[in-house]
Coordinates of C-alpha atoms in Angstrom, one line a residue:
X289 CA 0.0 0.0 0.0
X290 CA 2.9 2.3 0.7
X291 CA 4.3 1.6 -2.7
X292 CA 1.0 2.4 -4.3
X293 CA 0.9 5.8 -2.6
X294 CA 4.4 6.9 -3.6
X295 CA 3.6 7.3 -7.3
X296 CA 0.6 9.4 -6.5
X297 CA 2.7 12.0 -4.8
X298 CA 4.6 12.9 -8.0
X299 CA 2.0 15.3 -9.7
X300 CA 1.7 17.7 -6.7
X301 CA 5.6 18.2 -6.6
X302 CA 5.7 18.8 -10.3
X303 CA 2.8 21.3 -10.0
X304 CA 4.7 23.2 -7.2
X305 CA 7.8 23.3 -9.4
X306 CA 5.8 24.6 -12.3
X307 CA 4.3 27.3 -10.1
X308 CA 7.7 28.3 -8.9
X309 CA 9.0 28.7 -12.4
X310 CA 5.9 30.8 -13.2
X311 CA 6.5 33.0 -10.2
X312 CA 10.2 33.3 -11.1
X313 CA 9.5 34.3 -14.7
X314 CA 6.8 36.8 -13.6
X315 CA 9.2 38.4 -11.2
X316 CA 11.9 38.6 -13.9
X317 CA 9.5 40.1 -16.4
X318 CA 8.4 42.8 -13.9
X319 CA 11.7 43.5 -12.2
X320 CA 14.0 43.4 -15.3
X321 CA 12.3 46.4 -17.0
X322 CA 12.4 48.3 -13.7
X323 CA 16.1 47.5 -13.2
X324 CA 16.9 48.5 -16.8
X325 CA 14.9 51.8 -16.4
X326 CA 16.7 52.5 -13.1
X327 CA 20.1 51.7 -14.6
X328 CA 19.5 54.0 -17.6
X329 CA 18.3 56.8 -15.3
X330 CA 21.4 56.4 -13.2
X331 CA 23.7 56.5 -16.3
X332 CA 21.8 59.5 -17.6
X333 CA 22.3 61.3 -14.3
X334 CA 26.0 60.5 -14.3
X335 CA 26.3 61.8 -17.8
X336 CA 24.5 65.0 -16.9
X337 CA 26.7 65.5 -13.8
X338 CA 29.8 64.9 -16.0
X339 CA 28.6 67.5 -18.6
X340 CA 27.8 70.0 -15.9
X341 CA 31.2 69.6 -14.4
X342 CA 32.8 70.2 -17.9
X343 CA 30.5 73.2 -18.4
X344 CA 31.4 74.7 -15.0
X345 CA 35.1 74.4 -15.6
X346 CA 35.2 75.3 -19.3
X347 CA 35.9 78.7 -20.8
X348 CA 33.4 77.9 -23.5
X349 CA 29.7 78.9 -23.1
X350 CA 28.4 75.3 -23.6
X351 CA 24.6 74.8 -23.9
X352 CA 22.8 71.5 -24.2
X353 CA 20.4 70.9 -27.1
X354 CA 18.1 68.0 -27.9
X355 CA 17.9 68.8 -31.6
X356 CA 19.9 71.1 -33.8
X357 CA 17.9 73.3 -36.1
X358 CA 20.1 72.6 -39.2
X359 CA 22.4 69.8 -40.4
X360 CA 25.2 69.7 -37.8
X361 CA 28.5 67.9 -37.6
X362 CA 30.8 67.3 -34.6
X363 CA 33.9 69.5 -34.7
X364 CA 36.0 66.6 -33.3
X365 CA 34.8 63.4 -35.0
X366 CA 33.2 65.1 -38.0
X367 CA 30.1 62.8 -37.7
X368 CA 26.6 64.1 -38.2
X369 CA 24.8 64.8 -34.8
X370 CA 21.3 65.5 -33.9
X371 CA 21.8 66.3 -30.2
X372 CA 24.8 67.4 -28.2
X373 CA 26.2 70.7 -27.1
X374 CA 27.1 74.0 -28.7
X375 CA 29.1 77.1 -27.5
X376 CA 27.0 80.2 -27.7
X377 CA 30.1 82.4 -27.9
X378 CA 32.2 80.8 -30.7
X379 CA 29.7 78.5 -32.3
X380 CA 31.4 75.1 -31.8
X381 CA 29.2 72.1 -32.0
X382 CA 30.0 68.6 -30.6
X383 CA 28.3 65.4 -29.6
X384 CA 28.3 64.2 -26.1
X385 CA 31.2 61.8 -26.4
X386 CA 33.6 64.4 -27.9
X387 CA 32.7 67.2 -25.5
X388 CA 35.8 66.8 -23.3
X389 CA 38.1 66.6 -26.3
X390 CA 36.6 69.7 -27.9
X391 CA 36.9 71.6 -24.6
X392 CA 40.7 70.9 -24.5
X393 CA 41.4 71.2 -28.2
X394 CA 39.6 74.4 -29.2
X395 CA 39.9 77.9 -27.8
X396 CA 36.8 80.1 -27.3
X397 CA 36.6 83.8 -27.9
X398 CA 39.1 85.8 -26.0
X399 CA 37.3 88.8 -24.3
X400 CA 40.7 90.1 -23.4
X401 CA 44.1 89.3 -25.1
X402 CA 46.6 87.5 -22.9
X403 CA 49.6 89.2 -24.5
X404 CA 49.6 92.8 -23.3
X405 CA 52.4 93.6 -25.7
X406 CA 50.3 92.9 -28.7
X407 CA 49.5 96.0 -30.8
X408 CA 46.0 97.2 -31.2
X409 CA 46.1 96.7 -35.0
X410 CA 47.3 93.1 -34.8
X411 CA 44.2 90.9 -34.4
X412 CA 44.4 87.6 -36.4
X413 CA 41.3 85.7 -37.6
X414 CA 40.0 83.1 -35.2
X415 CA 38.8 80.3 -37.6
X416 CA 36.3 77.6 -36.7
X417 CA 35.8 74.7 -39.1
X418 CA 32.4 73.5 -40.1
X419 CA 28.7 74.4 -39.5
X420 CA 29.0 77.7 -41.2
X421 CA 25.8 79.8 -41.4
X422 CA 23.4 79.0 -44.3
X423 CA 23.6 81.3 -47.3
X424 CA 27.2 82.4 -46.5
X425 CA 29.8 83.0 -49.2
X426 CA 33.5 82.5 -49.5
X427 CA 35.6 85.7 -49.2
X428 CA 38.0 84.3 -51.9
X429 CA 35.9 82.7 -54.7
X430 CA 32.6 84.3 -53.8
X431 CA 30.8 80.9 -54.0
X432 CA 28.4 79.5 -51.4
X433 CA 30.0 77.8 -48.3
X434 CA 28.7 75.0 -46.2
X435 CA 26.8 73.3 -49.1
X436 CA 28.4 69.9 -48.7
X437 CA 26.9 67.3 -46.3
X438 CA 30.0 67.1 -44.1
X439 CA 32.2 69.1 -41.8
X440 CA 33.7 71.6 -44.1
X441 CA 34.8 75.2 -44.6
X442 CA 35.8 77.8 -42.1
X443 CA 34.2 80.8 -40.3
X444 CA 36.0 83.6 -38.3
X445 CA 34.1 84.0 -35.0
X446 CA 34.9 87.8 -34.9
X447 CA 34.3 89.2 -38.4
X448 CA 32.0 86.3 -39.5
X449 CA 33.8 85.8 -42.8
X450 CA 33.6 82.3 -44.3
X451 CA 36.0 80.5 -46.7
X452 CA 36.2 77.1 -48.4
X453 CA 38.7 74.5 -47.3
X454 CA 40.4 74.7 -50.7
X455 CA 40.5 78.5 -50.6
X456 CA 42.0 78.7 -47.2
X457 CA 45.6 79.8 -47.7
X458 CA 48.5 80.5 -45.4
X459 CA 48.2 84.2 -46.1
X460 CA 44.5 84.1 -45.2
X461 CA 45.2 82.2 -42.0
X462 CA 47.6 84.9 -40.8
X463 CA 45.6 87.8 -42.2
X464 CA 44.6 90.6 -39.8
X465 CA 40.9 90.5 -38.7
X466 CA 39.0 93.8 -39.1
X467 CA 35.9 92.6 -37.1
X468 CA 33.8 92.8 -40.2
X469 CA 30.5 94.7 -40.6
X470 CA 30.1 95.4 -36.9
X471 CA 33.6 96.7 -36.2
X472 CA 32.2 100.0 -35.1
X473 CA 30.1 98.5 -32.3
X474 CA 32.4 95.7 -31.1
X475 CA 34.7 96.2 -28.1
X476 CA 38.0 94.6 -29.3
X477 CA 39.8 92.3 -26.8
X478 CA 43.0 94.3 -27.3
X479 CA 41.2 97.5 -26.1
X480 CA 40.3 95.8 -22.8
X481 CA 43.8 94.6 -22.5
X482 CA 45.2 98.1 -22.7
X483 CA 42.5 99.5 -20.4
X484 CA 43.4 96.9 -17.8
X485 CA 47.1 97.9 -18.1
X486 CA 46.2 101.6 -17.8
X487 CA 44.1 101.0 -14.7
X488 CA 47.1 99.2 -13.2
X489 CA 49.2 102.3 -14.0
X490 CA 46.5 104.5 -12.6
X491 CA 45.8 106.2 -15.9
X492 CA 42.3 107.1 -17.1
X493 CA 42.9 108.8 -20.4
X494 CA 40.8 106.4 -22.4
X495 CA 39.9 109.0 -25.0
X496 CA 43.4 108.9 -26.6
X497 CA 43.2 105.1 -26.7
X498 CA 39.8 105.1 -28.3
X499 CA 40.8 107.7 -30.9
X500 CA 42.6 104.9 -32.7
X501 CA 39.3 103.3 -33.6
X502 CA 37.8 106.5 -35.1
X503 CA 34.9 108.7 -34.4
X504 CA 32.5 106.1 -35.8
X505 CA 33.3 103.7 -33.0
X506 CA 30.1 103.5 -30.9
X507 CA 30.1 100.3 -28.9
X508 CA 26.8 98.6 -28.2
X509 CA 26.1 96.9 -24.9
X510 CA 23.4 94.2 -24.8
X511 CA 21.1 93.9 -21.7
X512 CA 18.7 91.0 -22.2
X513 CA 16.1 89.6 -19.9
X514 CA 16.3 85.8 -20.4
X515 CA 12.8 85.4 -18.9
X516 CA 11.0 87.7 -21.4
X517 CA 9.2 86.7 -24.5
X518 CA 8.7 83.0 -23.6
X519 CA 12.4 82.7 -22.8
X520 CA 13.3 84.1 -26.2
X521 CA 15.8 86.3 -24.4
X522 CA 18.0 83.4 -23.6
X523 CA 18.4 82.5 -27.3
X524 CA 19.1 86.1 -28.2
X525 CA 21.9 86.2 -25.7
X526 CA 23.8 83.5 -27.5
X527 CA 23.3 85.1 -30.9
X528 CA 24.6 88.4 -29.7
X529 CA 27.6 86.7 -28.1
X530 CA 28.6 85.2 -31.4
X531 CA 28.4 88.5 -33.3
X532 CA 30.0 90.7 -30.6
X533 CA 32.5 90.4 -27.8
X534 CA 30.8 88.3 -25.0
X535 CA 31.9 90.9 -22.5
X536 CA 29.3 93.2 -24.1
X537 CA 26.4 90.9 -23.5
X538 CA 24.6 90.7 -20.1
X539 CA 21.7 88.7 -18.8
X540 CA 20.0 91.2 -16.4
X541 CA 18.5 88.3 -14.3
X542 CA 22.1 87.4 -13.4
X543 CA 23.9 90.8 -13.6
X544 CA 21.9 93.8 -12.4
X545 CA 21.7 96.6 -15.0
X546 CA 23.7 99.1 -12.9
X547 CA 26.6 96.7 -12.6
X548 CA 26.5 95.9 -16.3
X549 CA 26.4 99.6 -17.3
X550 CA 29.7 100.2 -15.5
X551 CA 31.3 98.9 -18.7
X552 CA 30.3 102.3 -20.1
X553 CA 32.8 104.0 -17.8
X554 CA 35.6 102.3 -19.7
X555 CA 34.5 103.7 -23.0
X556 CA 34.8 107.3 -24.5
X557 CA 32.4 109.9 -23.3
X558 CA 28.9 109.8 -24.7
X559 CA 29.8 107.0 -27.1
X560 CA 28.0 103.9 -25.8
X561 CA 24.7 102.6 -26.9
X562 CA 22.6 100.1 -25.0
X563 CA 20.1 97.6 -26.5
X564 CA 17.6 96.4 -24.0
X565 CA 16.0 93.1 -25.0
X566 CA 12.8 92.7 -22.9
X567 CA 9.5 94.3 -22.1
X568 CA 8.7 97.8 -20.9
X569 CA 9.4 96.7 -17.3
X570 CA 12.9 95.7 -18.3
X571 CA 13.4 99.0 -20.0
X572 CA 12.3 100.9 -16.9
X573 CA 14.7 98.9 -14.8
X574 CA 17.6 99.9 -17.1
X575 CA 16.6 103.5 -17.1
X576 CA 16.5 103.5 -13.3
X577 CA 20.1 102.2 -13.4
X578 CA 21.0 105.1 -15.8
X579 CA 19.5 107.5 -13.2
X580 CA 21.7 105.9 -10.6
X581 CA 24.7 106.6 -12.8
X582 CA 23.8 110.3 -12.8
X583 CA 23.5 110.3 -9.0
X584 CA 27.0 108.8 -8.8
X585 CA 28.5 111.5 -11.0
X586 CA 28.8 109.4 -14.2
X587 CA 26.9 111.7 -16.5
X588 CA 29.6 111.7 -19.2
X589 CA 29.2 107.9 -19.6
X590 CA 25.4 107.9 -19.9
X591 CA 24.4 105.7 -22.9
X592 CA 21.6 106.0 -25.4
X593 CA 19.0 103.3 -25.0
X594 CA 17.4 101.2 -27.8
X595 CA 14.7 98.6 -27.3
X596 CA 14.2 95.1 -28.8
X597 CA 10.6 94.4 -27.5
X598 CA 9.9 91.0 -26.1
X599 CA 6.7 89.8 -24.4
X600 CA 3.3 91.6 -24.6
X601 CA 2.4 95.3 -24.4
X602 CA 5.6 97.1 -25.3
X603 CA 3.9 100.5 -25.7
X604 CA 7.2 102.4 -25.0
X605 CA 9.1 100.5 -27.7
X606 CA 6.2 101.1 -30.1
X607 CA 6.4 104.8 -29.4
X608 CA 10.1 104.8 -30.1
X609 CA 9.7 103.0 -33.4
X610 CA 10.9 99.5 -32.4
X611 CA 7.5 97.8 -32.8
X612 CA 5.1 96.0 -30.6
X613 CA 7.0 92.7 -30.2
X614 CA 9.9 90.7 -31.6
X615 CA 9.4 87.1 -32.5
X616 CA 12.5 86.4 -34.6
X617 CA 11.0 87.8 -37.8
X618 CA 14.2 89.7 -38.7
X619 CA 17.7 88.4 -38.1
X620 CA 19.8 89.6 -35.2
X621 CA 22.3 91.2 -37.6
X622 CA 19.5 93.4 -38.9
X623 CA 18.6 94.4 -35.4
X624 CA 22.2 95.6 -34.8
X625 CA 22.1 97.5 -38.1
X626 CA 18.9 99.2 -36.9
X627 CA 20.6 100.2 -33.6
X628 CA 23.5 101.7 -35.6
X629 CA 21.1 103.8 -37.7
X630 CA 18.8 105.0 -35.0
X631 CA 18.6 108.6 -34.0
X632 CA 18.9 110.0 -30.4
X633 CA 15.8 111.6 -28.8
X634 CA 14.7 112.5 -25.3
X635 CA 12.1 110.8 -23.1
X636 CA 10.3 112.5 -20.2
X637 CA 10.4 110.5 -17.0
X638 CA 8.0 111.3 -14.2
X639 CA 7.8 110.9 -10.4
X640 CA 4.6 109.4 -9.1
X641 CA 4.3 110.1 -5.3
X642 CA 1.6 108.4 -3.3
X643 CA 0.8 109.7 0.2
X644 CA -1.6 107.6 2.2
X645 CA -4.5 109.5 3.8
X646 CA -4.2 109.8 7.6
X647 CA -0.5 108.8 7.7
X648 CA 1.2 112.0 6.6
X649 CA 3.6 112.1 9.5
X650 CA 4.0 108.3 10.1
X651 CA 4.7 106.8 6.8
X652 CA 7.1 107.8 4.1
X653 CA 5.3 108.4 0.8
X654 CA 5.7 105.8 -1.9
X655 CA 7.5 106.8 -5.0
X656 CA 7.5 105.3 -8.5
X657 CA 9.1 106.4 -11.7
X658 CA 6.8 106.5 -14.7
X659 CA 7.8 106.2 -18.4
X660 CA 4.5 105.2 -20.0
X661 CA 1.4 105.9 -18.1
X662 CA -0.4 105.9 -14.7
X663 CA -4.0 104.7 -14.5
X664 CA -6.8 104.1 -12.0
X665 CA -9.8 102.1 -12.9
X666 CA -10.7 99.1 -15.1
X667 CA -7.4 98.7 -17.1
X668 CA -5.5 98.7 -13.8
X669 CA -8.0 96.1 -12.4
X670 CA -7.4 93.8 -15.4
X671 CA -3.6 94.2 -14.9
X672 CA -4.0 93.5 -11.2
X673 CA -6.0 90.3 -11.8
X674 CA -3.6 89.1 -14.5
X675 CA -0.6 89.8 -12.3
X676 CA -2.1 87.9 -9.4
X677 CA -2.8 84.8 -11.4
X678 CA 0.6 84.9 -13.2
X679 CA 2.4 85.0 -9.9
X680 CA 0.6 81.8 -8.9
X681 CA 1.3 79.8 -12.1
X682 CA 3.9 81.6 -14.3
X683 CA 4.3 78.7 -16.6
X684 CA 0.7 79.1 -17.9
X685 CA 1.4 82.6 -19.1
X686 CA 4.1 81.9 -21.7
X687 CA 2.1 82.7 -24.8
X688 CA 1.1 86.2 -26.1
X689 CA -2.2 84.8 -27.4
X690 CA -3.0 83.2 -24.1
X691 CA -2.1 86.4 -22.2
X692 CA -4.4 88.5 -24.4
X693 CA -7.2 85.9 -23.9
X694 CA -6.8 86.2 -20.1
X695 CA -7.0 90.0 -20.4
X696 CA -10.2 89.6 -22.5
X697 CA -11.7 87.3 -19.9
X698 CA -11.1 89.8 -17.1
X699 CA -12.3 92.7 -19.2
X700 CA -15.6 90.8 -20.0
X701 CA -16.0 90.0 -16.3
X702 CA -15.6 93.7 -15.4
X703 CA -18.2 94.7 -18.0
X704 CA -20.7 92.7 -16.0
X705 CA -19.5 93.5 -12.4
X706 CA -18.4 97.1 -12.9
X707 CA -16.1 97.2 -9.8
X708 CA -14.8 100.7 -10.6
X709 CA -18.1 102.5 -11.2
X710 CA -18.8 106.0 -9.8
X711 CA -15.1 106.9 -9.9
X712 CA -15.9 110.6 -10.3
X713 CA -17.6 110.5 -6.8
X714 CA -14.5 108.9 -5.2
X715 CA -11.7 111.1 -6.5
X716 CA -10.7 114.7 -7.1
X717 CA -8.6 115.6 -10.1
X718 CA -6.3 118.7 -10.4
X719 CA -4.4 119.7 -13.5
X720 CA -1.6 122.3 -12.8
X721 CA -3.4 123.2 -9.6
X722 CA -6.9 123.7 -11.1
X723 CA -9.7 121.3 -10.1
X724 CA -11.5 119.6 -13.0
X725 CA -15.1 118.5 -12.9
X726 CA -15.5 115.0 -14.1
X727 CA -18.4 113.1 -15.8
X728 CA -19.5 109.7 -14.7
X729 CA -16.2 107.8 -15.4
X730 CA -14.8 104.5 -14.3
X731 CA -11.2 105.1 -15.1
X732 CA -8.6 107.9 -15.5
X733 CA -5.4 107.4 -17.5
X734 CA -2.4 109.8 -17.4
X735 CA -0.2 109.4 -20.5
X736 CA 3.4 110.2 -21.2
X737 CA 3.8 108.4 -24.5
X738 CA 1.7 108.1 -27.6
X739 CA 0.6 104.4 -27.3
X740 CA -1.5 102.6 -24.7
X741 CA -3.0 99.2 -24.2
X742 CA -0.7 97.3 -26.6
X743 CA -0.7 99.6 -29.6
X744 CA -3.6 102.0 -29.3
X745 CA -3.0 105.8 -29.8
X746 CA -5.3 106.9 -27.0
X747 CA -5.0 110.7 -27.1
X748 CA -5.4 111.1 -30.8
X749 CA -8.3 108.6 -30.9
X750 CA -10.0 108.0 -34.2
X751 CA -9.0 111.4 -35.6
X752 CA -12.5 112.9 -36.0
X753 CA -11.2 115.9 -34.1
X754 CA -8.0 117.8 -34.7
X755 CA -5.9 116.9 -31.6
X756 CA -2.2 117.4 -31.8
X757 CA 0.0 114.3 -31.6
X758 CA 1.0 113.3 -28.0
X759 CA 4.8 113.8 -27.5
X760 CA 7.1 112.1 -25.0
X761 CA 9.6 115.0 -24.7
X762 CA 7.5 118.1 -24.2
X763 CA 7.1 118.0 -20.4
X764 CA 3.4 117.6 -20.7
X765 CA 1.1 114.8 -19.6
X766 CA -2.2 113.9 -21.5
X767 CA -5.1 113.0 -19.2
X768 CA -8.1 111.0 -20.5
X769 CA -11.1 109.2 -19.0
X770 CA -12.9 106.0 -19.9
X771 CA -16.4 105.0 -19.1
X772 CA -15.7 101.3 -18.4
X773 CA -14.1 98.1 -19.6
X774 CA -16.4 97.9 -22.7
X775 CA -15.4 101.5 -23.6
X776 CA -11.7 100.5 -23.3
X777 CA -12.3 97.7 -25.8
X778 CA -14.1 100.0 -28.2
X779 CA -11.2 102.4 -28.1
X780 CA -8.7 99.6 -28.9
X781 CA -10.6 98.6 -32.0
X782 CA -11.1 102.2 -33.0
X783 CA -14.9 102.3 -32.5
X784 CA -14.8 105.1 -29.8
X785 CA -12.7 107.9 -28.4
X786 CA -11.7 108.4 -24.8
X787 CA -13.0 111.4 -22.9
X788 CA -10.1 113.9 -23.2
X789 CA -9.7 115.8 -20.0
X790 CA -6.6 117.9 -20.8
X791 CA -2.9 118.3 -20.7
X792 CA -0.8 119.4 -17.7
X793 CA 2.7 119.7 -16.3
X794 CA 1.6 118.4 -12.9
X795 CA -1.3 116.1 -12.2
X796 CA -2.8 115.5 -8.7
X797 CA -5.4 112.9 -7.8
X798 CA -7.1 112.6 -4.4
X799 CA -8.8 109.3 -3.7
X800 CA -11.2 110.1 -0.9
X801 CA -12.6 106.7 0.0
X802 CA -12.6 102.9 -0.7
X803 CA -9.9 100.7 -2.3
X804 CA -9.2 101.2 -6.0
X805 CA -6.8 99.4 -8.4
X806 CA -3.9 101.5 -9.7
X807 CA -0.9 100.9 -12.0
X808 CA 2.3 102.5 -13.1
X809 CA 3.8 101.1 -16.3
X810 CA 2.0 97.8 -15.9
X811 CA 2.9 97.3 -12.2
X812 CA -0.6 97.1 -10.5
X813 CA -1.6 97.3 -6.9
X814 CA -4.8 97.9 -4.8
X815 CA -4.7 101.4 -3.1
X816 CA -6.7 102.9 -0.3
X817 CA -7.5 106.6 0.3
X818 CA -4.5 108.6 -0.8
X819 CA -3.1 111.6 -2.7
X820 CA -1.3 110.9 -6.0
X821 CA 1.0 113.6 -7.3
X822 CA 2.8 113.3 -10.7
X823 CA 5.6 115.7 -11.5
X824 CA 8.5 115.8 -14.0
X825 CA 11.6 114.0 -12.8
X826 CA 14.2 113.8 -15.5
X827 CA 15.0 113.0 -19.2
X828 CA 16.3 109.8 -20.6
X829 CA 18.4 109.5 -23.7
X830 CA 16.7 107.1 -26.0
X831 CA 17.2 105.9 -29.6
X832 CA 14.4 106.2 -32.1
X833 CA 14.2 104.0 -35.2
X834 CA 12.3 105.5 -38.1
X835 CA 12.8 102.7 -40.5
X836 CA 9.2 101.3 -40.2
X837 CA 6.0 103.0 -39.4
X838 CA 2.7 101.4 -38.2
X839 CA -0.6 102.2 -39.9
X840 CA -1.5 104.5 -37.0
X841 CA 1.7 106.5 -37.3
X842 CA 1.2 107.0 -41.1
X843 CA -2.5 108.0 -40.7
X844 CA -1.7 110.4 -37.8
X845 CA 1.2 111.9 -39.7
X846 CA -0.9 112.5 -42.8
X847 CA -3.6 114.1 -40.7
X848 CA -1.1 116.5 -39.2
X849 CA 0.2 117.4 -42.6
X850 CA -3.3 118.0 -43.9
X851 CA -4.0 120.3 -40.9
X852 CA -0.8 122.3 -41.6
X853 CA -1.7 122.7 -45.3
X854 CA -5.2 124.0 -44.4
X855 CA -3.6 126.5 -42.0

């Protein structure tokens, strides 16, 4: 009987063994992908740490990229690459495996020459092989460069000249570099070398040194906000570093404008120009730094300021002829040409002083500097709501279209709620000391420039009445009123005019009761009972570009010419 039972015990053991194999294979099928994913993540982290370590120690301005925008070849192994790293100063491009070799083998742009004994007029070309810009031509044979699908041809990272491999001669390799088209706005490395030596010798006669570059030499300093324009500023920084001396290019989020503008003190008097890449807020930040230079006795080094508008709004840049926004529609080289051709003008800057009611002797009045406009009412309320939500989730407000849609939403909401109604009962308005009787308004806007609300000429309106063009350098403010958010929308689409209150050298508003939204140049806040006094502060030296005119400019100019002819 025992022998008969033994064979019957076989199947359960085989079943347990089969179940064990099943469990083992199940565990392997689950854990193996997890292990592979973990191992790949670990290796990726190690590679990233290795790259960051190279980036940190390198003199190159390396940047990672997941995909190059044009056919690209590694400067070390000459193989075609899709992703890797590039230097935004000299333009070198490498794949990940050749990064360390490229960092040791190739030299980046020298912002200052190492040899102090080198003469100012001896600057050899700095040639980089391969990946030349599209549509570039050889300086020797005048034929197109970079047309072959391989690492070929050379480019000088200072003058931007290109030459074929077969056209490169020993004489061309040793030829003096003249810095190309933008020689009059580039700060040469040799100049900084001599300046450094003069400072060691306690000499400050920079004018004699600069005279060797000619009277046409007007260096341009780039101040870009890398966070403006959906991070477009970061890409512009690299493009300007390639065309200019990297020492001329600053990111204002890392180097404050006042510190960056100290470079002007190493240049000849009244020679520097500054290009601000950002919104109107960034421009105001830079102009505040210029005022600080005046306070510190650096008036002779004050630069003229041009604007490359990023982001939304940009009414100041539009007033100065630089347009409502830059989205890469023209190359950076053309932007620099426009800055070189621009004319100098003056811009009024105003002091906005706010004294809270009941705290005259206890609290110091708040002060703002106004370049564009001050407003109280529905447009300030929309700006305040937009600003509050953008602070909570800044990543959601990276599109111009989305930002305008959010403004439209809040404007529509205010049309229904009318939070700012009966403003005329809550405030008193004085223009040059004379009190003004107001109709039933919801908002008051005090203008320094011609444009408002993202491109609307508010003071001139639709042109059905002969109003003179608003100027930004006449020491006068234009004061208008609006009847609500719907009225603001009608004005922007040219279906209505604002209520023109008048012009004045000094504007005073007294908010008698309740909280009201206010804004200065797009910076909104909620304000209780107070007295707002707007007086002239100073002038800013700006650059006006007259190369392009908007439809509003053309129509307003033609209207003024017609008026003069009739007179």
